[in-house]
CSV table of C-alpha atoms and ligand atoms in Angstrom, one decimal:
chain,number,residue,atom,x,y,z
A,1,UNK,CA,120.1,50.8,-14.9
A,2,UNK,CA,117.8,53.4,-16.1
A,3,UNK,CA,119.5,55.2,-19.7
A,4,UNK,CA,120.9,58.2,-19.3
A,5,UNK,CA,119.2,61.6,-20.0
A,6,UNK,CA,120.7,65.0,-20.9
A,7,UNK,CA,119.9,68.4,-19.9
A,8,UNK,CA,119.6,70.0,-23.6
A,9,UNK,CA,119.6,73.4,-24.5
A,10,UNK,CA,118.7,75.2,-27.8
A,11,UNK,CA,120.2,78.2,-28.6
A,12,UNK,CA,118.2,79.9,-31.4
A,13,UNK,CA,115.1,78.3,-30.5
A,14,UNK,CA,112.5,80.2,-32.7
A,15,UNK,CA,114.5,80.5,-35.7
A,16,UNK,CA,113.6,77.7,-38.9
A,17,UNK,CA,116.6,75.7,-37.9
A,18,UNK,CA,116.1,75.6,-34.0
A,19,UNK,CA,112.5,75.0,-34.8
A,20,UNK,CA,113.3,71.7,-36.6
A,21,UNK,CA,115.8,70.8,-33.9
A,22,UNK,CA,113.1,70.6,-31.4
A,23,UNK,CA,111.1,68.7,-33.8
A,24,UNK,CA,114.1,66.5,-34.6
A,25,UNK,CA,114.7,65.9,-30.9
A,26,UNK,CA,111.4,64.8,-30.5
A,27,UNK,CA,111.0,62.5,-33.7
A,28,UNK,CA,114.6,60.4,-32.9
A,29,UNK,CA,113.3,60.3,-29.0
A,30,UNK,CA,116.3,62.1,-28.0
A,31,UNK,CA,116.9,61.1,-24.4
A,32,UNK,CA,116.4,64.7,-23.3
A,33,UNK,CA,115.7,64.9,-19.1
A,34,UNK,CA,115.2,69.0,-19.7
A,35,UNK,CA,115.1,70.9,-22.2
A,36,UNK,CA,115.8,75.1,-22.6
A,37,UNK,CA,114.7,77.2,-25.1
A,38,UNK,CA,116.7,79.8,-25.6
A,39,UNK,CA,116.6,83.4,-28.6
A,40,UNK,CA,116.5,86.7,-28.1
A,41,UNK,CA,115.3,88.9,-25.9
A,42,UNK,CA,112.3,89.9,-28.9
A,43,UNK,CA,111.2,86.6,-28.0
A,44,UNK,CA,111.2,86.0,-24.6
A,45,UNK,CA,107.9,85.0,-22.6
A,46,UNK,CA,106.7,82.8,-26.2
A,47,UNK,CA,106.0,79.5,-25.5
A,48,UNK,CA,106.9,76.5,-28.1
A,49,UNK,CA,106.2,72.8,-27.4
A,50,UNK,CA,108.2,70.2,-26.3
A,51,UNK,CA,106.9,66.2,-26.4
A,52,UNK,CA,103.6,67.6,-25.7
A,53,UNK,CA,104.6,70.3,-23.4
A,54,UNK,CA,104.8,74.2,-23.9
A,55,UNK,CA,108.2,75.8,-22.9
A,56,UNK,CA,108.3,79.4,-22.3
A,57,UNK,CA,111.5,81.1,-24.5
A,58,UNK,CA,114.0,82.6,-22.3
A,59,UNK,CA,116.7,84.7,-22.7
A,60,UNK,CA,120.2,83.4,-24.9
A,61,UNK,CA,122.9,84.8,-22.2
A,62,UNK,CA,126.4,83.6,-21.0
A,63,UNK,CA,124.4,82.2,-17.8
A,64,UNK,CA,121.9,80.0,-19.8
A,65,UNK,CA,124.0,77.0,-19.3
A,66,UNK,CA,124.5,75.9,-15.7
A,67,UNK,CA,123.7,72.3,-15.7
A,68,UNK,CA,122.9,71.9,-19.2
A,69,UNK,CA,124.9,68.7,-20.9
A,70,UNK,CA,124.4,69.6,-24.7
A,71,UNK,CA,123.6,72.8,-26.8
A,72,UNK,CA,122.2,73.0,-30.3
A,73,UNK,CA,123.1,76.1,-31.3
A,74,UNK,CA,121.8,78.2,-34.2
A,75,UNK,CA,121.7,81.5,-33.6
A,76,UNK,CA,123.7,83.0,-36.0
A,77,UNK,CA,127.8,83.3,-36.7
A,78,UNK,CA,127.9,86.2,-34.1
A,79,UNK,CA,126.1,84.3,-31.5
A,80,UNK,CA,127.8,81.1,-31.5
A,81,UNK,CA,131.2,83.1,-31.5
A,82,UNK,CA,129.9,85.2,-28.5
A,83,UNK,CA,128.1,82.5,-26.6
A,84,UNK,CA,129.9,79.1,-27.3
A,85,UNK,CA,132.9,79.4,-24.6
A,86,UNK,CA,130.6,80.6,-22.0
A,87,UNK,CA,128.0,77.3,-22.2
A,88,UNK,CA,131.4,75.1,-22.9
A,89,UNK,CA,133.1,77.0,-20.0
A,90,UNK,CA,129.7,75.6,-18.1
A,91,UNK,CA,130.8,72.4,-18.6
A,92,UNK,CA,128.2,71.9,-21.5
A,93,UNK,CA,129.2,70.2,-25.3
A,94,UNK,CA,128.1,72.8,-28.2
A,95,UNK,CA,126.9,71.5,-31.1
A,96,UNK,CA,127.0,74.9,-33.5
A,97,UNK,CA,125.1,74.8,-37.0
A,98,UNK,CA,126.7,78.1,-38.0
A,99,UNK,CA,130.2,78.8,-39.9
A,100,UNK,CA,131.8,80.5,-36.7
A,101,UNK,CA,133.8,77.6,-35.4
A,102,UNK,CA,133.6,75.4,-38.4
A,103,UNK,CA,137.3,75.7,-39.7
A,104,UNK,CA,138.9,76.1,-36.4
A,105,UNK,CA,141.4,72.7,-35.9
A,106,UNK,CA,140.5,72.4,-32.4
A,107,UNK,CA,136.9,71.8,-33.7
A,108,UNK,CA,135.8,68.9,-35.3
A,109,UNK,CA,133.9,69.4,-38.2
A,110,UNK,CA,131.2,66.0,-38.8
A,111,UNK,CA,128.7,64.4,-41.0
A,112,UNK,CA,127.9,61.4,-39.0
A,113,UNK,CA,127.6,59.1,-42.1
A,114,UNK,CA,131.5,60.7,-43.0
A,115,UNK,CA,133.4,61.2,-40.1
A,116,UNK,CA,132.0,60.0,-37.2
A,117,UNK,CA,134.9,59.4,-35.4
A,118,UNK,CA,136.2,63.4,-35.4
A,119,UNK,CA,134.0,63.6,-32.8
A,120,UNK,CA,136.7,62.3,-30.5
A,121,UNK,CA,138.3,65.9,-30.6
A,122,UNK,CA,135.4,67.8,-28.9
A,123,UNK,CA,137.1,67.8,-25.7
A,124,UNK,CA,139.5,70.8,-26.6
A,125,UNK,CA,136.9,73.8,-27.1
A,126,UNK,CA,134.0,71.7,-25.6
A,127,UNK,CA,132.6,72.6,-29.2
A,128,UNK,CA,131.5,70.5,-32.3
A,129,UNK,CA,130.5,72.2,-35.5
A,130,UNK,CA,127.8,70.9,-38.1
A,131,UNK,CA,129.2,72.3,-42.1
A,132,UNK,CA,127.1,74.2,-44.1
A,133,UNK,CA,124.0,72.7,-45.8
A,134,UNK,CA,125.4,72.4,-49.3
A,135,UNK,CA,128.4,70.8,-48.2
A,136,UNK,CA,126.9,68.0,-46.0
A,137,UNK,CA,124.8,66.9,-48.9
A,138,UNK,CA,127.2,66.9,-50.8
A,139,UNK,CA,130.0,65.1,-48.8
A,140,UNK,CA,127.3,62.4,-48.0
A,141,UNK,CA,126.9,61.6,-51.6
A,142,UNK,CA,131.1,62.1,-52.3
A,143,UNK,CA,132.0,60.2,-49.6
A,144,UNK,CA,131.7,56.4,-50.6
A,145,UNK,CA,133.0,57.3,-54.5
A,146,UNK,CA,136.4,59.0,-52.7
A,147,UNK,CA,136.9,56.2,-50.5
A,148,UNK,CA,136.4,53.8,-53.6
A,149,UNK,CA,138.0,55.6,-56.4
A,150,UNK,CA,139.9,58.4,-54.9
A,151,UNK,CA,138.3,61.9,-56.1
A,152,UNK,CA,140.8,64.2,-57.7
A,153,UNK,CA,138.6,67.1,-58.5
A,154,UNK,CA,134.7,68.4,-57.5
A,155,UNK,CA,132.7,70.9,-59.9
A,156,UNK,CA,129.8,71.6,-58.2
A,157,UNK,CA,126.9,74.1,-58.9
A,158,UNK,CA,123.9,74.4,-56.2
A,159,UNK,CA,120.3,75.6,-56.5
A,160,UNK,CA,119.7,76.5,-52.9
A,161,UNK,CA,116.0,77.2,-50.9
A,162,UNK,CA,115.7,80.4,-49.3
A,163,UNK,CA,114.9,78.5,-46.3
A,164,UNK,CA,118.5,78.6,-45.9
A,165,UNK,CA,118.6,82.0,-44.9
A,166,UNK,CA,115.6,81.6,-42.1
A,167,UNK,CA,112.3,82.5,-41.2
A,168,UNK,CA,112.5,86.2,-42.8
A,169,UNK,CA,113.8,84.9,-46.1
A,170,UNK,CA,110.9,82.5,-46.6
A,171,UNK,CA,108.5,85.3,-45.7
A,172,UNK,CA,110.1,87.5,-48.4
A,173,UNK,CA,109.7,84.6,-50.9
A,174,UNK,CA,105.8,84.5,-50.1
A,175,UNK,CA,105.1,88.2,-50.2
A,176,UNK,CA,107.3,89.1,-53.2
A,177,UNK,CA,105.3,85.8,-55.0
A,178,UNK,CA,101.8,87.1,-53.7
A,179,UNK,CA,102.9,90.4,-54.8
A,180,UNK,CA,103.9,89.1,-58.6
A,181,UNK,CA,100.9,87.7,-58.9
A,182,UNK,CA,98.5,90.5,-57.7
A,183,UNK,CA,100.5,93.6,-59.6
A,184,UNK,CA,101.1,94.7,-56.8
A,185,UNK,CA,104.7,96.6,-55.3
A,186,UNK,CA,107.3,93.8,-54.6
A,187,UNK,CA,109.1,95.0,-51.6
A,188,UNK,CA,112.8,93.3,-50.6
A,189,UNK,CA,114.6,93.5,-47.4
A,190,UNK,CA,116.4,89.9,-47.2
A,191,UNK,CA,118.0,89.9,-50.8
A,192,UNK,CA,119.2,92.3,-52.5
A,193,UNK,CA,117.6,90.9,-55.7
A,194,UNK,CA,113.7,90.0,-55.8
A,195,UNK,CA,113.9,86.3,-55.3
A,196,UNK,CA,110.3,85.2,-56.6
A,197,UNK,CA,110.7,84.0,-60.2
A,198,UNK,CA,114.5,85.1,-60.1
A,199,UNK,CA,118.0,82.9,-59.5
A,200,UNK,CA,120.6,85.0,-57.4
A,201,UNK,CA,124.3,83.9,-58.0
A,202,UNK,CA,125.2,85.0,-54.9
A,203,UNK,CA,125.0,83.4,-51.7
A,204,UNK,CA,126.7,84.6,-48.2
A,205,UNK,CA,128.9,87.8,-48.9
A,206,UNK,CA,131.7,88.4,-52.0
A,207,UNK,CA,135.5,87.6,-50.9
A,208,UNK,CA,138.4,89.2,-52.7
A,209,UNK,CA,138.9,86.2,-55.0
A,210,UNK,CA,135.4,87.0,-56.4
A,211,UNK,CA,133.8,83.9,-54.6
A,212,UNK,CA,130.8,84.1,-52.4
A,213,UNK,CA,132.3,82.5,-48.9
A,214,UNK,CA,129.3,80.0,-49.1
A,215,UNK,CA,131.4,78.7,-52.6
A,216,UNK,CA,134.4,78.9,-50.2
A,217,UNK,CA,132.8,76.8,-47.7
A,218,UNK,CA,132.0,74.3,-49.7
A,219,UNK,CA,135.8,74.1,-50.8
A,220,UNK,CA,137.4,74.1,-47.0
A,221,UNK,CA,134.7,72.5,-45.5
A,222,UNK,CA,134.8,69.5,-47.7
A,223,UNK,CA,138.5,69.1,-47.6
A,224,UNK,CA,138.4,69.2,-43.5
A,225,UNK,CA,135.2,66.4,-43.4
A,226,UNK,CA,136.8,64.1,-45.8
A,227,UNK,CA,140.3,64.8,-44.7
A,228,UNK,CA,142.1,65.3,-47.9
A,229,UNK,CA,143.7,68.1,-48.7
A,230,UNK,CA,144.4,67.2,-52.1
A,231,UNK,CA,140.4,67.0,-53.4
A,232,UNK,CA,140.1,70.4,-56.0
A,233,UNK,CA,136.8,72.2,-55.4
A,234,UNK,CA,134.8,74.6,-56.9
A,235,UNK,CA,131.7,76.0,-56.4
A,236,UNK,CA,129.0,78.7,-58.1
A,237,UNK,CA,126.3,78.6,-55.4
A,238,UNK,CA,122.7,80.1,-56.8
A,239,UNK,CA,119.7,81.1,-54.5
A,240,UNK,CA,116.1,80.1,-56.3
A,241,UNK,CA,113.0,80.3,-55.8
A,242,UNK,CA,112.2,77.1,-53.7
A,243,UNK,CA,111.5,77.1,-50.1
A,244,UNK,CA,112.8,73.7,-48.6
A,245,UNK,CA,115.6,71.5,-50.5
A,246,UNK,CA,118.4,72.7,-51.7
A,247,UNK,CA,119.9,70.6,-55.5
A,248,UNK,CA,123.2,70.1,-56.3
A,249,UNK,CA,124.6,69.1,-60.1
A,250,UNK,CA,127.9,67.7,-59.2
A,251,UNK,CA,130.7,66.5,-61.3
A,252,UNK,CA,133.4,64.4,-60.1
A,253,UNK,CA,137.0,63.5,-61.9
A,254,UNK,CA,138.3,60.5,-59.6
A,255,UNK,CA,141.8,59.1,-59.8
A,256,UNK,CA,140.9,55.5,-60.6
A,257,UNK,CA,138.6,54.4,-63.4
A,258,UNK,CA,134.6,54.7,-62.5
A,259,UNK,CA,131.7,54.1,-64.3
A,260,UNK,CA,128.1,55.5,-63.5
A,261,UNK,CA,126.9,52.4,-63.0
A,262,UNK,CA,129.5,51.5,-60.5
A,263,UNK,CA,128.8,54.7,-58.6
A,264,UNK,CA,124.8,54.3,-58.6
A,265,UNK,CA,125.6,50.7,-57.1
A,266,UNK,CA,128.0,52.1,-54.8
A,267,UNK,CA,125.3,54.8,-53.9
A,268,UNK,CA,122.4,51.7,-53.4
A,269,UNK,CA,124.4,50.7,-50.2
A,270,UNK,CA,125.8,54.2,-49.0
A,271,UNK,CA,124.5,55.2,-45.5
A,272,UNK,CA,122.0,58.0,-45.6
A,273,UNK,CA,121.5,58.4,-49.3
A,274,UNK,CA,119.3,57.0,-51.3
A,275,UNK,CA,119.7,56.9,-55.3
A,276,UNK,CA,116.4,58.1,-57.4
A,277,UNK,CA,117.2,57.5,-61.0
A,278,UNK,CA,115.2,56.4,-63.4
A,279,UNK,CA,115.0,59.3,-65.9
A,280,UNK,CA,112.8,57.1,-68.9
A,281,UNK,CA,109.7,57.0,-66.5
A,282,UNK,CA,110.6,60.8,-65.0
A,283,UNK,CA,111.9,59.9,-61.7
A,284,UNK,CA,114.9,61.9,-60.4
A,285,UNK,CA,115.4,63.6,-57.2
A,286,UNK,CA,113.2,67.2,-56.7
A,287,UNK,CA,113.5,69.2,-53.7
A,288,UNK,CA,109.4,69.1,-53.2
A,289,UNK,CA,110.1,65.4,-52.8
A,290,UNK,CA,113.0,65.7,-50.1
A,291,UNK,CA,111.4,68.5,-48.4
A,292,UNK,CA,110.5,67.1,-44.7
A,293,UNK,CA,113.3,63.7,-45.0
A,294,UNK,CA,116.5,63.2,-43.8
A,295,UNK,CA,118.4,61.5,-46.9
A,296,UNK,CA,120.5,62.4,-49.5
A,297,UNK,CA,118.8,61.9,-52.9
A,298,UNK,CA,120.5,61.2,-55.8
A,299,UNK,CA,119.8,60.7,-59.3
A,300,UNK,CA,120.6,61.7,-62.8
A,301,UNK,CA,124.2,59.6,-62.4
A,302,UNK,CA,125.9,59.7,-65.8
A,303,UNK,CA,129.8,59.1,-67.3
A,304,UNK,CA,130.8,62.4,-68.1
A,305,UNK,CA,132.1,61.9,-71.8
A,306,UNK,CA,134.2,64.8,-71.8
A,307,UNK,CA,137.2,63.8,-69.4
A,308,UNK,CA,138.7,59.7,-69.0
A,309,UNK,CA,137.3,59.3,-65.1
A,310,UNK,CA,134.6,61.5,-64.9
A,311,UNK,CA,130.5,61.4,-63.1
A,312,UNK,CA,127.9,63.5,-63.4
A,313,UNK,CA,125.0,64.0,-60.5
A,314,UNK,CA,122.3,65.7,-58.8
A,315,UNK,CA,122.2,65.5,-55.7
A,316,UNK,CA,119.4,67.2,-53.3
A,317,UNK,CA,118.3,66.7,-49.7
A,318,UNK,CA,115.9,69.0,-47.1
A,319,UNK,CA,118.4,71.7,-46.0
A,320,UNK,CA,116.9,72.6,-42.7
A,321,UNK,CA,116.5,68.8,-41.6
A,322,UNK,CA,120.1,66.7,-43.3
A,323,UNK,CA,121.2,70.1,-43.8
A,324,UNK,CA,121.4,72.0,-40.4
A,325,UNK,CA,118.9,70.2,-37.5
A,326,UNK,CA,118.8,66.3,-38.5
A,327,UNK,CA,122.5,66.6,-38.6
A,328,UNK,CA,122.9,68.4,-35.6
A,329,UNK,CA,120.9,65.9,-33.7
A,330,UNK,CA,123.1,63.2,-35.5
A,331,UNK,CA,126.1,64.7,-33.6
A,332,UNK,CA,124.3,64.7,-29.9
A,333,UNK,CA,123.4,61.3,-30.4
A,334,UNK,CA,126.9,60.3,-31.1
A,335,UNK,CA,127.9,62.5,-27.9
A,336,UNK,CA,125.1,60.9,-25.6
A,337,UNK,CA,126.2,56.6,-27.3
A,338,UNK,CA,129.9,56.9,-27.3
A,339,UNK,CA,131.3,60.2,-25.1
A,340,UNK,CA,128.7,61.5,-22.1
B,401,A2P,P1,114.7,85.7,-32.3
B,401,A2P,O1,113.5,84.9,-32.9
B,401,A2P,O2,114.4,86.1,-30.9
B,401,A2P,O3,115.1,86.8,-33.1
B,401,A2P,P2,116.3,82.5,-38.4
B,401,A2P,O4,117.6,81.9,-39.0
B,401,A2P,O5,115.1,81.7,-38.8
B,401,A2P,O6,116.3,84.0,-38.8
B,401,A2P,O7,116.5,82.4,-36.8
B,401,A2P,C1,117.5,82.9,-36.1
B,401,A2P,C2,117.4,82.5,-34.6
B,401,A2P,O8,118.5,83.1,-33.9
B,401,A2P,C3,116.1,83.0,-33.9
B,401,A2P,O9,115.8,82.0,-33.0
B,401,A2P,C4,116.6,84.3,-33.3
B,401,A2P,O10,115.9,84.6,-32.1
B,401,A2P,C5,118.0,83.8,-32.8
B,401,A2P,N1,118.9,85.0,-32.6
B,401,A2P,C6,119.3,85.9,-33.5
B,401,A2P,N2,120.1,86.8,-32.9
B,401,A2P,C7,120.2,86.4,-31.6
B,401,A2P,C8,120.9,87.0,-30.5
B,401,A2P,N3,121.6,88.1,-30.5
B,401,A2P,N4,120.8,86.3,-29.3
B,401,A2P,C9,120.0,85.2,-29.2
B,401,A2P,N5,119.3,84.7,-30.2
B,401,A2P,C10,119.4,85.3,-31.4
């Protein structure tokens, strides 16, 4: 029997995530029968390629999805909200990078190398979501030490690429960096702080508690993918000045007795993470390095002397790729092996 293919839609098509999607679908040989491309109406009538072939952009609308199997969506909060039922209503699976449906129970929330399994409970909105970019890396890497040593309590602080915010925000990087450097005006429209040669503690919008919701995300969202109420969070997340990669320096208080070497050990065998650590010749994980890979990197693993069961590391991977697309893609291959 031939394999099966899937009609596939992407929803956001021409943004930096969708972008990478395609490329990601192509790269893992996706078994992908058709594939629509699908943004805004600013972009209709452009043509990207597909495996070789260019594929006009058409159109996102609550029709795109008649006979189309899977979507990738990433498009934007208010677009997965608005378009989501209509492709699952279509009979189609969603797979949505953005935060709309992320801590809604009747979604599951997944990081293949986590919680592959929660994919099982797609059935009841038609809709899986991918988390947030910090929060996969960082569950990735938190993962095999919880399941070890039980984690009682996560401190984490991010350095995050403006990548993260898309296309506009790595333009705005360029020009304001160009700018700099020439004397000339820089001009902001993505930030409200210039970015270039700056580091913005302030990430998604300010909730009443004083967090950013991106530091909230990385609290709910890692809770829901590990499935543990009980793990203590909390985040400061910081936009820099780098365009692909976002780094972590996470510290960990687990329940039972750890040592670093134990975790970097643990992390050797770990699925999708790879530990970088060897700080007397200079080798520790850097963004530039990640930039354009799909694993987790992690390096810089030390006791933290100040508390009995206590880790300190730095954890980076590609945001657009582990982050947002690769994962995505992750999740649709899990769909196409085990559910369509
Ligand atoms: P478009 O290029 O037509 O604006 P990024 O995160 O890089 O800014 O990309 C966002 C992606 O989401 C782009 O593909 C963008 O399409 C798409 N998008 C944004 N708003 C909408 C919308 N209302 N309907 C469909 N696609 C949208």
């Amino acid at each position: 029997m031939a394999p099966k293919e899937y009609n596939v839609a992407v929803a956001g098509a021409t943004g930096a995530v969708g972008r990478q999607m395609i490329s990601c679908l192509e790269e893992r040989n996706f078994p992908v029968k058709s594939i629509k491309l699908l943004a805004s109406s600013r972009s209709v009538g452009r043509r990207l390629r597909f495996n070789g072939q260019e594929v006009e952009v058409a159109e996102l609308t609550e029709n795109s999805f008649s006979g189309v199997d899977i979507a990738l969506f990433s498009a934007g909060g208010g677009t997965s909200k608005r378009f989501a039922p209509s492709a699952a209503e279509h009979g189609c699976v969603v797979v949505d990078n953005s935060s709309a449906w992320r801590m809604d129970p009747d979604v599951p929330l997944v990081v293949p190398e986590v919680n592959p399994l929660a994919v099982a409970g797609y059935p009841k909105k038609h809709i899986i979501a991918n988390p947030n970019c910090s929060t996969i890396q960082m569950v990735v890497a938190l993962n095999p030490i919880h399941q070890a040593y039980g984690i009682k309590r996560v401190v984490v602080s991010t350095y995050q690429a403006v990548s993260g915010t898309g296309l506009k925000a790595i333009e705005e990087l360029t020009g304001q960096t160009r700018a700099r450097m020439e004397n000339t005006p820089v001009e902001k429209s993505v930030y409200p702080h210039q970015i270039a040669f700056n580091c913005l503690p302030h990430i998604d919008v300010f909730l009443d508690n004083g967090y950013t919701k991106e530091e909230m995300k990385m609290v709910n969202e890692t809770r829901k993918i590990m499935a543990d109420e009980d793990i203590q969070v909390t985040a400061t997340t910081v936009r820099v000045p780098v365009f692909y990669g976002h780094s972590e320096a996470v510290n960990i208080e687990t329940r039972q007795p750890v040592s670093a070497s134990e975790v970097a050990a643990l992390l050797e065998k770990s699925p999708g993470v790879k530990v970088v650590d060897d700080p007397q010749n200079n080798v520790y994980p850097l963004p530039i390095d990640a930039a354009g890979k799909d694993l987790t990197y992690v390096g810089r693993i030390r006791d933290d002397e100040s508390i009995a069961n206590g880790i300190n590391m730095w954890v980076v991977a590609d945001n657009i790729r582990k982050g947002a697309a690769t994962n995505t893609v992750q999740i649709a291959e899990i769909l196409a092996a085990d559910y369509l």
